[in-house]
Coordinates of C-alpha atoms in Angstrom, one line a residue:
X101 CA -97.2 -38.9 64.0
X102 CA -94.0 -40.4 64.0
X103 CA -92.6 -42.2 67.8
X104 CA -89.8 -39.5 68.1
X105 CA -92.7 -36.6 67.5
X106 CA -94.6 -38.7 70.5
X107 CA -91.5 -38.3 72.7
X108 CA -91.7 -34.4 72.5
X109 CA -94.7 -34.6 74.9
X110 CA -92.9 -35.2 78.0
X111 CA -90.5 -32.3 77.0
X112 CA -92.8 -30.1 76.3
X113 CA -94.6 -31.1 79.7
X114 CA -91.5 -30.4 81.3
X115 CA -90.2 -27.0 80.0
X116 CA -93.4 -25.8 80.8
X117 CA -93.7 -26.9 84.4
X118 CA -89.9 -25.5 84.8
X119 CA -90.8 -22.7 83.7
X120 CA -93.4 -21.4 85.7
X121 CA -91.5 -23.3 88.4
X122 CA -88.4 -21.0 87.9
X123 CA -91.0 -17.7 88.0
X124 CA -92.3 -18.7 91.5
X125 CA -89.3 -19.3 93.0
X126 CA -86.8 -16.3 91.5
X127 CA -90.1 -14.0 92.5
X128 CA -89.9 -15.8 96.5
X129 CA -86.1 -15.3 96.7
X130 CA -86.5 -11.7 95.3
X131 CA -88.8 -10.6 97.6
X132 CA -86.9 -12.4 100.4
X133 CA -83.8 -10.0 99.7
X134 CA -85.7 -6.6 99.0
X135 CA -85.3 -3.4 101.2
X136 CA -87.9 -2.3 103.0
X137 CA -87.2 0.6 101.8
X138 CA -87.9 0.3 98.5
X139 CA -91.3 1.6 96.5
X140 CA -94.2 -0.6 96.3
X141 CA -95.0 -2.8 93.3
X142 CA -97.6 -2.1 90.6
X143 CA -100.5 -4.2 91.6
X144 CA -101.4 -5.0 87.8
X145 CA -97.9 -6.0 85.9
X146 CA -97.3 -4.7 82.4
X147 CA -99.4 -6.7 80.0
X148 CA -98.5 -6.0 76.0
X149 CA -98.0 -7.8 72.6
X150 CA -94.4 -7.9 71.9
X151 CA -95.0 -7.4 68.3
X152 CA -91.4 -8.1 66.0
X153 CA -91.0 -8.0 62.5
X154 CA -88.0 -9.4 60.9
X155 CA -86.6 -9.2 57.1
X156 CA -83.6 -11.5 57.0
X157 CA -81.4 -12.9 53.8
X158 CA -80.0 -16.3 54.1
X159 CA -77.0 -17.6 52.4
X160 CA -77.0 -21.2 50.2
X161 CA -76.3 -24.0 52.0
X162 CA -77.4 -22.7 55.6
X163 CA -80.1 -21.8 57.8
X164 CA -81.8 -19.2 59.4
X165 CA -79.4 -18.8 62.7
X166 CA -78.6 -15.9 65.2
X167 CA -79.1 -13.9 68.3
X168 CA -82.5 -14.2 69.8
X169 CA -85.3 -17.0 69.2
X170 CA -87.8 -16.0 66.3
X171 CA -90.0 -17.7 63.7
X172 CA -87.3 -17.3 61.1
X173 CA -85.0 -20.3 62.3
X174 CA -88.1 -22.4 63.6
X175 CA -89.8 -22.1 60.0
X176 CA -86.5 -22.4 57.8
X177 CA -85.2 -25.3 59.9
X178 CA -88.3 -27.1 59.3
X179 CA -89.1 -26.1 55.7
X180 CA -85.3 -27.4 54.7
X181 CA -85.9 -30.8 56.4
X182 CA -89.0 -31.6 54.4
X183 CA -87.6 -30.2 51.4
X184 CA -84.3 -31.2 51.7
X185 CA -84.5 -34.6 49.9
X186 CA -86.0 -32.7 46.9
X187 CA -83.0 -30.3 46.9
X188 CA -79.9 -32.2 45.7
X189 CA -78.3 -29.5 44.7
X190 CA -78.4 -28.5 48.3
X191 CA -80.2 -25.0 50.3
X192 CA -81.0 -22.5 47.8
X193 CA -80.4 -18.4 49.1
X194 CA -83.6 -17.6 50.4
X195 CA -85.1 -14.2 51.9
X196 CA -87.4 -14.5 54.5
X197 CA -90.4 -12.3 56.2
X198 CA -91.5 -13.4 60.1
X199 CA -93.7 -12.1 62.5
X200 CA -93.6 -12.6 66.3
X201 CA -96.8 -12.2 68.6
X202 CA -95.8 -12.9 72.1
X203 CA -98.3 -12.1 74.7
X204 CA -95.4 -11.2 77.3
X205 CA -96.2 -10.5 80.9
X206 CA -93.7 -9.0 83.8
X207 CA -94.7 -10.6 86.5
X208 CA -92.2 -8.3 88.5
X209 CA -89.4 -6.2 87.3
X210 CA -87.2 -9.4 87.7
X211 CA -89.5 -11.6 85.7
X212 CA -91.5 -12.3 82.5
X213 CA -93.4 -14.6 81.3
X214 CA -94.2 -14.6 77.2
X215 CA -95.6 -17.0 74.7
X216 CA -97.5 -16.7 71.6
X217 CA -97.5 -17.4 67.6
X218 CA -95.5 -16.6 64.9
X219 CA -95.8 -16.6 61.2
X220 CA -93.5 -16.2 57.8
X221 CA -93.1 -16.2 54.3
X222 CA -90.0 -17.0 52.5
X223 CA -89.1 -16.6 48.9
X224 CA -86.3 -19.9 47.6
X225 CA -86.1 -17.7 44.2
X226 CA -89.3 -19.3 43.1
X227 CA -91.5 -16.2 44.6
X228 CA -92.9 -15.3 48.2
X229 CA -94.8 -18.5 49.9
X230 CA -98.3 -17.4 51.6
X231 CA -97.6 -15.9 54.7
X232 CA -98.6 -18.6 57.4
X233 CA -98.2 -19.7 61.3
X234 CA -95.1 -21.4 61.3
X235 CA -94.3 -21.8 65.2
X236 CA -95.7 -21.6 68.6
X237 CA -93.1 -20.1 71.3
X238 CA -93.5 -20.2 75.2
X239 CA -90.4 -18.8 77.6
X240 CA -89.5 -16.8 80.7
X241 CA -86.6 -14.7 81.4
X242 CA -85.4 -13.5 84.8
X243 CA -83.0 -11.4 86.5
X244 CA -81.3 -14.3 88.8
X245 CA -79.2 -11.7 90.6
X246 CA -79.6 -7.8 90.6
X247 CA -76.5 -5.4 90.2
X248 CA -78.0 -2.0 92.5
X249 CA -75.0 -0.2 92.3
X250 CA -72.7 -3.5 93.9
X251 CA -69.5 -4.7 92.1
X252 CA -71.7 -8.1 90.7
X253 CA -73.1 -7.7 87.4
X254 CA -77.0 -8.4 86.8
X255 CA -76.9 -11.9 85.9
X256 CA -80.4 -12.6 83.5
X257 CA -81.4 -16.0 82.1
X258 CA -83.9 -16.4 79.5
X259 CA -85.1 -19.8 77.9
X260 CA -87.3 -20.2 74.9
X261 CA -89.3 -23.1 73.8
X262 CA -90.1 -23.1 69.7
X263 CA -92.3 -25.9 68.0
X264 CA -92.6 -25.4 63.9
X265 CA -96.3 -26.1 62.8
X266 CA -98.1 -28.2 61.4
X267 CA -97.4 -30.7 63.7
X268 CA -95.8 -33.6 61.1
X269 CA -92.8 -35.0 59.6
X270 CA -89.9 -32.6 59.9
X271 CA -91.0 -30.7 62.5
X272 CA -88.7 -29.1 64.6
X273 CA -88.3 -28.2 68.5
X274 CA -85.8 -26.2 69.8
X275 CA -84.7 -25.2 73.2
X276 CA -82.9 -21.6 73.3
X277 CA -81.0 -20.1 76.7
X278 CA -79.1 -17.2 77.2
X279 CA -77.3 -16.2 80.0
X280 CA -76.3 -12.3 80.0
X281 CA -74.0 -10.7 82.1
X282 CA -74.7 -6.8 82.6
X283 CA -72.3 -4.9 84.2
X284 CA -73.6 -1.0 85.0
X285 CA -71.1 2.2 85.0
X286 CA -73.8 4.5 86.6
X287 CA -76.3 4.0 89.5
X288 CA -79.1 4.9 87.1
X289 CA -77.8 2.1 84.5
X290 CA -77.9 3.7 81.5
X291 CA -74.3 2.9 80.3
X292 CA -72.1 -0.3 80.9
X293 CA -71.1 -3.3 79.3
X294 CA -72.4 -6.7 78.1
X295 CA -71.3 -10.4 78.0
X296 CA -72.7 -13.5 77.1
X297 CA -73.4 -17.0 75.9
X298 CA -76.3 -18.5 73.7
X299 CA -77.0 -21.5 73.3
X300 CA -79.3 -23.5 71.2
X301 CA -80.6 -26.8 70.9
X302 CA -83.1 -28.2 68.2
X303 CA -84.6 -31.8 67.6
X304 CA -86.1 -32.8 64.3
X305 CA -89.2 -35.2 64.2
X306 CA -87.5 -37.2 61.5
X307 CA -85.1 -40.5 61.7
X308 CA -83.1 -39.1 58.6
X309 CA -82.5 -35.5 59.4
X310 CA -80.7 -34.0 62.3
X311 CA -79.2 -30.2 63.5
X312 CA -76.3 -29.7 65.5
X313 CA -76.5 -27.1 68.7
X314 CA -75.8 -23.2 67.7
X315 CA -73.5 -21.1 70.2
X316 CA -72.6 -17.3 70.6
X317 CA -70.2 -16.5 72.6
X318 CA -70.4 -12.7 72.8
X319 CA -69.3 -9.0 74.3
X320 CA -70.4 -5.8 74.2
X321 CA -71.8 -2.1 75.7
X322 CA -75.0 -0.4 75.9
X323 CA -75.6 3.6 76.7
X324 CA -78.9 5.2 76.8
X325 CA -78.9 9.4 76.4
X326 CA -81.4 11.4 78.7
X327 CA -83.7 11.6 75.5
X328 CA -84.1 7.7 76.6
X329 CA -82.7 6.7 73.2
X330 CA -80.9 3.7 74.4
X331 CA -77.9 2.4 71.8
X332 CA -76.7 -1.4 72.5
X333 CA -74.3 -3.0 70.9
X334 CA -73.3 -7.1 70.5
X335 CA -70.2 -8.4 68.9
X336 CA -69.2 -12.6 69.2
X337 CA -68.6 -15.8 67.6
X338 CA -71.0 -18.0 66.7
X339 CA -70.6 -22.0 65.9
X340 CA -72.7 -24.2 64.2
X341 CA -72.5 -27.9 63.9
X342 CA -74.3 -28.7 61.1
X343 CA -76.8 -30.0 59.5
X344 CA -77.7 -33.4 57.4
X345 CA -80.2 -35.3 55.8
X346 CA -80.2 -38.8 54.8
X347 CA -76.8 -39.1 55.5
X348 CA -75.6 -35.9 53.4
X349 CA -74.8 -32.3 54.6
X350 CA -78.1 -30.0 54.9
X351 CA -76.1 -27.5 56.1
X352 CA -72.5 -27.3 56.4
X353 CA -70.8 -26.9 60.5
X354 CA -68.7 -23.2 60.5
X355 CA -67.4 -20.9 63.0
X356 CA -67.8 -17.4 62.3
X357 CA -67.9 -13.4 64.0
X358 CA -71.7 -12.3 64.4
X359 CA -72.7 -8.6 65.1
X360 CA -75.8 -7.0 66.6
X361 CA -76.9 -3.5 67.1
X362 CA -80.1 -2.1 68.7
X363 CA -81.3 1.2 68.8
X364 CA -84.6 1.6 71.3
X365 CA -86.8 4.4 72.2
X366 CA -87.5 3.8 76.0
X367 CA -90.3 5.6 78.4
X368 CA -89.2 6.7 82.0
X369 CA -89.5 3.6 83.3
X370 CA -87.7 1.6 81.3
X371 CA -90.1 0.1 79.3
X372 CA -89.4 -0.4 75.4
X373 CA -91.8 1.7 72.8
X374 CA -89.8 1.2 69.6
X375 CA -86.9 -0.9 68.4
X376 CA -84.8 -1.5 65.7
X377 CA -82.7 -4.2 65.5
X378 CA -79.6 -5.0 62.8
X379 CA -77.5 -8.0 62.6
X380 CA -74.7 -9.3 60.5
X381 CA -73.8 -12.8 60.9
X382 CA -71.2 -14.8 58.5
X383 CA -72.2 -18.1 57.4
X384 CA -69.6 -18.1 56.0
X385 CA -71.1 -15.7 53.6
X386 CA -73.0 -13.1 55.5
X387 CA -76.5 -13.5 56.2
X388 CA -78.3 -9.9 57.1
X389 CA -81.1 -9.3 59.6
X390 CA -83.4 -6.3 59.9
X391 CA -85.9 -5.9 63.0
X392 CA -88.6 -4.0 64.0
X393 CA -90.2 -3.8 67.5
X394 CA -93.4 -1.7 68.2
X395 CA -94.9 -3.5 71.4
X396 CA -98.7 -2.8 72.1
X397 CA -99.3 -2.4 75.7
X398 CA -102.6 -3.4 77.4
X399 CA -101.0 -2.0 80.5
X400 CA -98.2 0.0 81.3
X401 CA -96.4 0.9 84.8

């Protein structure tokens, strides 16, 4: 294991400790401000595999980047390092397939808790690899301030740690925050409008290779019928720095307009039962995203 794998330990120590660190104390101040009035928590929190499936096509001569945190950057990133220096002619298209298990659990309706496996297969134009486990994923995401019907949008955070697997040369880490502003027309929330920034940090276990941090800048609008077919939408600019290996480009820096739409089917309560997720993102060439949520609940309030 090389020294700079070594020095992920303390990280990793300390995302985690943050983490659960950030859950405790957004739960203590949320329960400080609550009404009295309001109805009385669930006393078992919804408990369900987040299960995500994800089709994506990736353009020469970049990697797998976008909105969200799944397997599909996590594996590429680290596939490209180690096979980088066998690739003069540099990163070959490539399709990908990923799966996402995150055992996610809402510790409140303010906060969840996730973290799980993922796996993937890609195809360089030589043929699908086997589908393996790729990356481990822990994260949390709270609601650090709560619109009810004020003139303050709901302000969430959610960070994402990703480690590829195995755990060797070229492996990557990456650190993944967003910070969403949701601004409700209606008391019962089901239309209003989106902004946002994502940002993305990842660290290669390798002296020769390195990534640049990924950022979206973004906007956008959500409206959910009575049916509780929700419709979201998520248009923005992403910028990459780059990539390189051994002193040569891995992945060229650009700048370029990324879209996202969701369409979800949602119970009474708010609480996802299908999604479908489609994303466009130019690389410069465009690299399209297809995917599919079907969460299995264990429990459901």
């Amino acid at each position: 294991m090389s020294h700079r794998s070594q020095s992920f330990r303390p990280a990793l120590r300390g995302f985690a400790i943050g983490l659960f660190c950030l859950a405790a104390s957004a739960d203590a101040a949320f329960a400080a401000d609550s009404d009295a009035d309001a109805p009385a928590k669930p006393t078992v929190p919804n408990i369900y595999l987040d299960l995500r499936t994800t089709y994506a096509t990736i353009p020469a001569g970049t990697l797998g980047l976008g909105f969200g945190n799944s397997s599909l950057a996590a594996a590429f990133q680290a596939l490209a390092a180690r096979r980088g220096a066998t690739l003069p002619g540099g990163l070959p298209a490539a399709k990908s397939v990923a799966v996402d298990f995150p055992l996610t659990v809402d510790v409140s309706n303010r906060v969840s808790l996730y973290g799980g496996v993922s796996g993937s297969s890609t195809d360089l134009g030589g043929g699908w690899s086997s589908f393996d486990i790729t990356s481990w994923n822990i994260g949390v995401q709270a609601d650090l301030y709560q619109q009810n019907g004020g003139k303050i949008p709901t302000i969430t955070l959610q960070s994402t740690l990703t480690q590829s697997v195995p755990n060797e040369q070229g492996m990557t880490t990456s650190f993944n925050n967003i910070l969403e502003f949701d601004y409700a027309l209606d008391e019962d929330e089901t239309r209003g409008w989106l902004a946002g920034v994502q940002y993305t940090h990842t660290d290669i276990a390798s002296h020769f290779a390195r990534i640049r941090p990924n950022t979206i800048l973004y906007a956008g609008g959500y409206y959910q019928w009575p049916s509780n077919w929700k419709f979201t939408g998520r248009l923005g600019v992403q910028s990459f720095g780059g990539a390189q290996l051994g002193g040569r480009p891995l992945a060229e820096s650009f700048t370029q307009p990324i879209l996202r739409l969701d369409l979800d089917r949602m119970d009474d309560n708010d609480n996802r039962l299908f999604g479908i997720t489609a994303q466009i993102a130019w690389m410069p060439k465009p690299s399209y995203q297809v995917t599919l949520r079907t969460p299995l609940y264990a429990v459901r309030n």
